[in-house]
C-alpha positions as CSV (number, residue, x, y, z in Angstrom):
1,M,-48.4,72.4,-68.3
2,N,-46.1,70.4,-70.6
3,V,-45.5,71.6,-74.1
4,V,-44.0,69.9,-77.2
5,I,-42.2,71.9,-79.8
6,V,-41.7,70.4,-83.3
7,G,-40.7,71.6,-86.7
8,A,-43.6,72.0,-89.1
9,Q,-41.6,72.0,-92.4
10,W,-38.4,70.3,-93.5
11,G,-36.4,71.3,-90.4
12,D,-34.2,74.4,-89.8
13,E,-37.3,76.3,-88.8
14,G,-35.7,78.1,-85.8
15,K,-36.7,75.6,-83.1
16,G,-33.7,76.4,-81.0
17,K,-34.6,80.0,-80.6
18,I,-38.3,79.2,-79.7
19,V,-37.3,76.5,-77.3
20,D,-34.8,78.9,-75.7
21,L,-37.5,81.6,-75.5
22,F,-40.2,79.4,-73.9
23,T,-37.7,77.7,-71.5
24,E,-38.1,80.8,-69.4
25,F,-41.6,79.5,-68.5
26,A,-40.7,75.8,-68.1
27,D,-38.8,74.0,-65.4
28,G,-37.1,71.5,-67.6
29,V,-36.4,70.7,-71.3
30,V,-36.1,67.3,-72.8
31,R,-34.7,66.3,-76.2
32,F,-36.7,63.3,-77.4
33,Q,-35.3,62.2,-80.8
34,G,-32.6,62.6,-83.5
35,G,-28.9,63.1,-82.9
36,A,-26.0,65.5,-83.7
37,N,-27.4,65.9,-87.2
38,A,-29.6,68.7,-85.9
39,G,-28.1,72.1,-85.1
40,H,-30.0,74.6,-83.0
41,T,-28.7,78.1,-83.2
42,L,-29.2,80.5,-80.3
43,V,-28.3,84.2,-80.2
44,V,-28.4,85.7,-76.7
45,G,-26.8,89.1,-76.0
46,G,-25.3,89.1,-79.5
47,E,-23.4,85.8,-78.8
48,K,-24.2,82.9,-81.0
49,T,-24.3,79.3,-79.6
50,V,-24.9,76.2,-81.8
51,L,-26.1,73.1,-80.0
52,H,-26.6,69.7,-81.5
53,L,-27.5,67.4,-78.6
54,I,-27.9,69.3,-75.4
55,P,-31.3,70.9,-75.2
56,S,-31.4,74.6,-76.0
57,G,-32.7,75.3,-72.4
58,I,-29.2,74.8,-71.1
59,L,-28.5,78.5,-71.5
60,H,-31.0,79.3,-68.7
61,P,-29.5,79.0,-65.2
62,G,-31.2,76.4,-63.0
63,K,-33.3,74.8,-65.8
64,R,-32.9,71.0,-65.9
65,C,-32.1,69.5,-69.3
66,F,-32.7,65.9,-70.4
67,I,-31.6,63.8,-73.4
68,G,-34.1,61.0,-73.7
69,S,-33.8,57.4,-74.8
70,G,-35.1,58.3,-78.3
71,V,-32.0,60.2,-79.0
72,V,-28.8,58.7,-80.5
73,V,-25.8,60.1,-78.8
74,D,-22.4,60.7,-80.3
75,P,-20.2,60.7,-77.1
76,E,-17.4,62.8,-78.5
77,S,-19.9,65.4,-79.8
78,L,-21.6,65.5,-76.4
79,V,-18.3,65.9,-74.5
80,Q,-17.5,68.8,-76.8
81,E,-20.8,70.5,-76.2
82,V,-20.5,70.0,-72.4
83,D,-17.1,71.8,-72.7
84,L,-18.6,74.5,-74.9
85,V,-21.5,75.4,-72.6
86,K,-19.3,75.2,-69.5
87,A,-16.8,77.6,-71.2
88,K,-19.6,80.0,-71.7
89,G,-20.5,79.9,-68.0
90,H,-23.4,77.5,-68.2
91,L,-23.9,74.0,-66.7
92,A,-22.2,75.0,-63.5
93,D,-23.9,72.0,-61.8
94,D,-23.6,68.6,-63.5
95,A,-27.0,67.7,-62.1
96,Q,-28.6,70.2,-64.5
97,L,-28.1,67.7,-67.4
98,C,-29.3,64.1,-67.4
99,V,-28.6,61.7,-70.3
100,S,-30.8,58.6,-70.5
101,L,-29.0,55.3,-69.8
102,G,-31.2,53.8,-72.6
103,A,-30.1,56.3,-75.3
104,H,-28.2,54.5,-78.1
105,V,-24.6,55.5,-78.8
106,I,-23.2,56.4,-82.2
107,M,-20.0,54.4,-82.7
108,P,-17.2,55.2,-85.1
109,Y,-18.3,52.5,-87.5
110,H,-21.7,54.1,-87.8
111,K,-20.2,57.4,-89.0
112,R,-17.8,55.7,-91.4
113,L,-20.6,53.6,-92.9
114,D,-22.9,56.7,-93.2
115,R,-20.3,58.7,-95.2
116,L,-19.3,55.8,-97.4
117,R,-22.9,54.8,-98.3
118,E,-23.7,58.4,-99.2
119,Q,-20.7,58.6,-101.4
120,Q,-21.7,55.3,-103.0
121,R,-25.2,56.7,-103.9
122,G,-23.6,59.4,-106.1
123,A,-26.4,61.4,-107.8
124,G,-29.0,59.5,-105.8
125,A,-27.6,60.7,-102.5
126,I,-30.2,61.4,-99.8
127,G,-28.3,64.3,-98.3
128,T,-27.4,62.9,-94.9
129,T,-25.0,64.8,-92.6
130,G,-22.7,61.8,-92.4
131,R,-22.9,61.8,-88.6
132,G,-23.8,58.1,-88.3
133,I,-27.5,58.7,-87.3
134,G,-29.1,56.2,-89.7
135,P,-26.7,53.3,-89.1
136,C,-27.0,53.8,-85.3
137,Y,-30.8,53.6,-85.5
138,E,-30.4,50.5,-87.7
139,D,-28.4,48.8,-85.0
140,K,-30.9,49.9,-82.4
141,V,-33.8,48.3,-84.3
142,A,-31.7,45.2,-85.1
143,R,-31.1,44.8,-81.3
144,R,-27.3,45.0,-81.6
145,G,-26.8,48.6,-80.5
146,V,-24.7,50.1,-77.8
147,R,-26.5,52.2,-75.2
148,I,-25.2,54.7,-72.7
149,A,-25.5,52.1,-70.0
150,D,-23.2,49.8,-72.1
151,L,-20.7,52.6,-72.7
152,L,-20.3,52.9,-69.0
153,A,-19.8,49.2,-68.5
154,P,-16.4,48.1,-70.1
155,E,-17.2,44.4,-70.2
156,A,-20.5,44.9,-71.9
157,L,-19.1,47.4,-74.3
158,T,-16.2,45.1,-75.3
159,R,-18.7,42.2,-75.9
160,L,-21.0,44.4,-78.0
161,V,-18.2,45.9,-80.1
162,R,-16.5,42.6,-80.6
163,A,-19.7,41.1,-81.9
164,R,-20.6,44.0,-84.2
165,L,-17.2,45.2,-85.5
166,P,-16.3,42.4,-87.9
167,E,-19.5,42.7,-89.9
168,A,-19.3,46.5,-89.8
169,N,-15.7,46.4,-91.0
170,A,-16.6,44.0,-93.8
171,Q,-19.2,46.5,-95.0
172,I,-16.8,49.4,-94.7
173,V,-14.1,47.7,-96.8
174,S,-16.6,46.6,-99.4
175,L,-17.5,50.3,-99.8
176,G,-13.9,51.3,-100.3
177,G,-13.2,52.4,-96.8
178,E,-10.5,51.5,-94.2
179,A,-11.4,49.0,-91.4
180,L,-11.5,50.3,-87.9
181,D,-9.3,49.1,-85.0
182,E,-11.2,47.5,-82.0
183,A,-8.6,48.6,-79.4
184,R,-8.8,52.3,-80.5
185,I,-12.6,52.2,-80.5
186,L,-12.7,50.8,-76.9
187,N,-10.0,53.2,-75.7
188,D,-11.8,56.3,-77.1
189,A,-15.1,55.1,-75.7
190,A,-13.5,54.7,-72.3
191,V,-12.3,58.3,-72.4
192,S,-15.8,59.6,-73.3
193,A,-17.4,57.3,-70.7
194,A,-15.3,58.9,-68.0
195,R,-16.5,62.3,-69.0
196,L,-20.2,61.4,-69.4
197,R,-20.7,59.2,-66.3
198,A,-21.7,62.1,-64.1
199,F,-24.6,62.9,-66.5
200,A,-26.1,59.4,-67.0
201,G,-29.4,58.6,-65.4
202,D,-33.0,57.4,-65.7
203,V,-34.6,60.2,-67.7
204,S,-38.1,58.6,-67.6
205,A,-38.0,58.4,-63.8
206,E,-36.5,61.9,-63.4
207,L,-39.3,63.4,-65.6
208,A,-42.0,61.6,-63.7
209,R,-40.6,63.0,-60.4
210,E,-40.5,66.5,-61.9
211,M,-44.1,66.3,-63.1
212,E,-45.3,64.8,-59.8
213,R,-43.9,68.0,-58.2
214,G,-46.0,70.1,-60.5
215,K,-43.1,71.1,-62.7
216,S,-43.6,72.1,-66.4
217,I,-41.6,70.3,-69.1
218,L,-40.8,71.5,-72.6
219,F,-40.2,68.6,-75.1
220,E,-37.8,69.6,-77.8
221,G,-37.8,67.9,-81.2
222,A,-35.2,67.9,-83.9
223,Q,-35.5,68.2,-87.7
224,G,-39.1,68.8,-89.1
225,T,-42.3,67.0,-89.7
226,L,-41.6,66.3,-93.4
227,L,-38.4,64.5,-92.4
228,D,-40.3,62.0,-90.2
229,V,-39.3,58.5,-91.2
230,D,-43.0,57.4,-91.3
231,H,-44.8,60.6,-92.2
232,G,-42.2,62.6,-94.2
233,T,-41.1,62.7,-97.9
234,Y,-39.6,59.2,-97.7
235,P,-36.9,58.2,-98.6
236,F,-35.6,61.8,-98.2
237,V,-36.2,61.8,-94.5
238,T,-34.2,61.3,-91.2
239,S,-34.1,58.0,-89.4
240,S,-36.5,58.8,-86.5
241,N,-40.0,60.0,-85.8
242,T,-39.9,63.8,-85.6
243,V,-43.7,64.2,-85.0
244,A,-45.1,65.3,-81.6
245,G,-46.4,61.8,-80.8
246,N,-42.9,60.6,-80.5
247,A,-42.2,63.0,-77.6
248,A,-43.9,60.6,-75.2
249,V,-42.0,57.6,-76.6
250,G,-38.6,59.2,-76.9
251,A,-38.7,60.8,-73.4
252,G,-40.4,57.9,-71.6
253,V,-43.6,59.6,-70.4
254,G,-47.3,58.8,-71.0
255,P,-49.1,60.6,-73.9
256,T,-51.6,62.1,-71.5
257,Q,-48.7,64.2,-70.1
258,L,-48.5,66.2,-73.3
259,H,-50.8,69.2,-73.1
260,Q,-49.8,71.6,-75.9
261,V,-48.0,71.2,-79.3
262,I,-46.4,74.2,-80.9
263,G,-45.2,73.8,-84.5
264,I,-42.3,76.0,-85.7
265,S,-42.5,77.3,-89.3
266,K,-40.5,79.9,-91.1
267,A,-42.5,82.7,-92.9
268,Y,-41.2,81.1,-96.0
269,T,-39.9,77.5,-96.7
270,T,-36.4,75.9,-96.8
271,R,-35.0,72.5,-96.9
272,V,-31.5,71.0,-96.9
273,G,-30.4,68.0,-99.1
274,A,-32.3,66.2,-101.8
275,G,-36.0,65.6,-102.2
276,P,-39.0,67.3,-103.7
277,F,-39.7,71.0,-102.9
278,P,-42.7,72.4,-104.8
279,T,-42.2,76.1,-103.9
280,E,-38.4,76.2,-104.4
281,L,-37.1,79.4,-105.9
282,S,-34.1,78.8,-108.1
283,D,-33.6,82.5,-109.0
284,A,-32.5,85.8,-107.6
285,L,-35.3,85.9,-105.1
286,G,-34.3,82.5,-103.7
287,D,-30.8,83.8,-103.4
288,R,-32.1,86.9,-101.6
289,L,-34.0,84.8,-99.0
290,R,-30.8,82.6,-98.5
291,T,-28.6,85.6,-98.0
292,V,-30.9,87.8,-95.9
293,G,-32.1,84.8,-93.9
294,Q,-28.5,83.4,-93.5
295,E,-29.8,80.1,-94.7
296,F,-26.8,77.9,-94.2
297,G,-27.0,74.6,-92.2
298,A,-25.9,75.0,-88.5
299,T,-24.5,71.4,-88.6
300,T,-23.0,71.2,-92.1
301,G,-22.8,74.8,-93.4
302,R,-24.6,73.7,-96.6
303,P,-26.7,76.3,-98.3
304,R,-30.4,75.7,-97.8
305,R,-32.9,75.6,-100.7
306,C,-35.4,78.5,-100.3
307,G,-38.9,79.1,-101.5
308,W,-42.3,80.6,-100.7
309,F,-44.4,79.5,-97.8
310,D,-46.3,76.3,-98.5
311,A,-49.6,76.2,-96.7
312,L,-50.2,72.6,-97.6
313,V,-47.0,71.5,-95.9
314,V,-47.9,73.3,-92.6
315,R,-51.5,72.2,-92.7
316,Y,-50.3,68.6,-93.1
317,A,-47.9,69.2,-90.1
318,A,-50.9,70.5,-88.1
319,R,-52.8,67.3,-88.8
320,V,-50.1,64.7,-88.0
321,N,-48.8,66.6,-84.9
322,G,-52.1,67.9,-83.5
323,L,-50.8,71.5,-83.4
324,S,-52.4,73.8,-80.9
325,G,-50.3,76.8,-82.1
326,L,-47.6,78.0,-84.5
327,A,-44.5,80.0,-83.9
328,L,-43.7,81.8,-87.2
329,T,-40.0,82.7,-87.5
330,K,-38.0,85.0,-89.8
331,L,-40.9,87.2,-90.7
332,D,-38.3,90.1,-90.9
333,V,-36.6,88.4,-93.9
334,L,-39.6,89.1,-96.1
335,S,-39.4,92.9,-95.6
336,G,-38.9,94.7,-98.9
337,I,-40.5,91.9,-101.0
338,D,-43.7,92.8,-102.9
339,P,-45.8,90.9,-103.6
340,I,-45.3,87.9,-101.3
341,R,-46.7,84.6,-102.4
342,I,-48.2,81.7,-100.5
343,C,-48.7,78.3,-102.0
344,V,-52.4,77.3,-101.6
345,G,-52.5,74.2,-103.8
346,Y,-50.7,72.1,-106.3
347,R,-51.4,71.2,-109.9
348,V,-50.3,67.6,-110.7
349,H,-50.8,66.2,-114.2
350,G,-53.8,68.4,-114.7
351,R,-55.3,67.7,-111.3
352,E,-55.6,70.3,-108.5
353,L,-54.6,69.2,-105.0
354,R,-55.4,71.2,-101.9
355,E,-53.9,68.7,-99.4
356,L,-50.3,67.5,-99.2
357,T,-49.3,63.9,-99.9
358,P,-45.8,63.0,-98.7
359,D,-45.5,60.8,-101.9
360,V,-42.3,62.0,-103.5
361,E,-43.4,61.1,-107.1
362,T,-46.5,63.3,-106.7
363,L,-44.6,66.1,-105.0
364,S,-41.9,66.0,-107.6
365,A,-44.5,66.6,-110.4
366,A,-46.4,69.3,-108.4
367,E,-46.7,72.8,-109.7
368,P,-47.6,75.3,-107.0
369,I,-50.8,77.4,-107.1
370,Y,-50.0,80.7,-105.6
371,E,-51.9,83.5,-103.9
372,D,-50.3,86.9,-103.9
373,L,-50.4,89.2,-100.9
374,A,-49.1,92.8,-100.5
375,G,-45.6,93.1,-99.0
376,W,-44.2,95.7,-96.7
377,R,-40.9,97.7,-96.7
378,Q,-40.6,98.6,-93.0
379,P,-37.8,96.7,-91.1
380,L,-39.3,94.7,-88.2
381,R,-36.5,93.9,-85.8
382,D,-37.1,96.9,-83.5
383,L,-40.8,96.2,-83.1
384,R,-42.1,94.6,-79.9
385,S,-45.9,94.3,-80.2
386,W,-48.4,92.8,-82.7
387,E,-50.0,96.2,-83.2
388,E,-46.7,97.8,-84.2
389,L,-46.3,95.4,-87.2
390,P,-47.1,96.8,-90.6
391,V,-50.7,96.1,-91.7
392,A,-49.5,94.0,-94.6
393,A,-47.3,91.9,-92.3
394,R,-50.3,91.3,-89.9
395,R,-52.5,90.3,-92.9
396,Y,-49.8,87.9,-94.1
397,V,-49.7,86.2,-90.7
398,Q,-53.5,86.1,-90.5
399,R,-53.7,84.5,-93.9
400,I,-51.3,81.8,-92.8
401,E,-53.6,81.2,-89.8
402,Q,-56.6,80.9,-92.1
403,L,-54.9,78.5,-94.5
404,T,-53.3,76.2,-91.9
405,G,-56.2,76.3,-89.4
406,V,-53.7,77.0,-86.6
407,E,-53.3,80.2,-84.5
408,V,-49.9,81.9,-84.7
409,A,-48.9,82.1,-81.0
410,A,-45.5,83.8,-81.6
411,V,-43.8,85.8,-84.4
412,S,-40.0,86.0,-84.6
413,I,-38.7,89.1,-86.2
414,G,-34.9,88.6,-85.6
415,A,-32.3,86.2,-84.3
416,E,-32.1,87.6,-80.7
417,R,-34.1,86.1,-77.9
418,G,-36.0,89.4,-77.4
419,E,-36.8,89.8,-81.0
420,T,-40.1,87.8,-80.7
421,I,-43.7,88.9,-80.3
422,I,-45.6,86.4,-78.1
423,R,-49.3,86.5,-78.8
424,R,-50.2,83.5,-76.6
425,N,-47.9,81.8,-74.1
426,P,-48.5,78.0,-74.3
427,F,-47.3,77.6,-70.7
428,R,-50.0,79.9,-69.3
429,K,-53.8,79.3,-69.2
430,N,-55.5,82.1,-71.1
């Protein structure tokens, strides 16, 4: 059984924890898109670990982890993560991690261009992390990118940097930045290459071998559905396809190898950066969700915008991903709030909409139509079964199932790995 896990909102839904949880039942985990702009926070035994590139499954001994060709890799960030997980007693065997030779490399000029462009946009800034993700994907599509295979081949790397750097530097200078030095770029790249050589390999072939042996693979996405470059709230999106269909492309497997798709959604809604957000709460309740839910970006530390659960968003995610189940996170954050609201529609210029459109002009004008549900006061973190949840909490989850058309397979009631109620395990045939 192979399972894809994707974000069903605007990212930051708690994918890292759910991937870590279900890795127990998988033999391998593969990251298939995005870059170091996604931070997955894991809490195991009270110890917090934040990963940006290495799949969350690395915290499980003996589980193989893969970074697919669809990912853009910052070599320095990856080296730092390798050192971090090794220092925590993980990744004892280098063979546990395999980085695709076809994955594109984020170069220093990508990061500098990213930051300068965002500054230049001023009030119209998209809200990128400045990690060079977009410019790297641009070079990939323009067929002038550097791949891991090139990083490991000094002559190829020199040729590619020499061809690209003059134009990149011209752009950097025109944006008010300082030009980069070729020799330093190549020297730093050589240092990273020496550290990463042991992990480079053919991820597609490795995954095929694993699946031929009957092994189960978990495909880990980054960001969320509404940040997909084709299906999200463009232009306030990331630079890759975040939907489940890209798991096959980004990892290098056939689509028939994907058996289940689990969407991750918070019990409320958040987003980071600019863009429309119909259910946003710009009041004391929004502040409460942010504080209790510790809603600050794992990558940037930026405070997240918070609001009520939007059923239209998750129903849209169910459609474009083909969700077979939902994992609902941070239900515990809603304890003590009464009533709890769910957005069941929008009112736009006098018209009522019951389905989401990713068109930003429409969403920017949307007024949410709410349904109120009874809240509960009981803390949830010590509960371990569905039956132990307060009746109001169960009814809230059941209403989400009704509105989205997707079964809630797991409910997270705290940050720790064990603070999760699994109602249906996607790796097991029920």
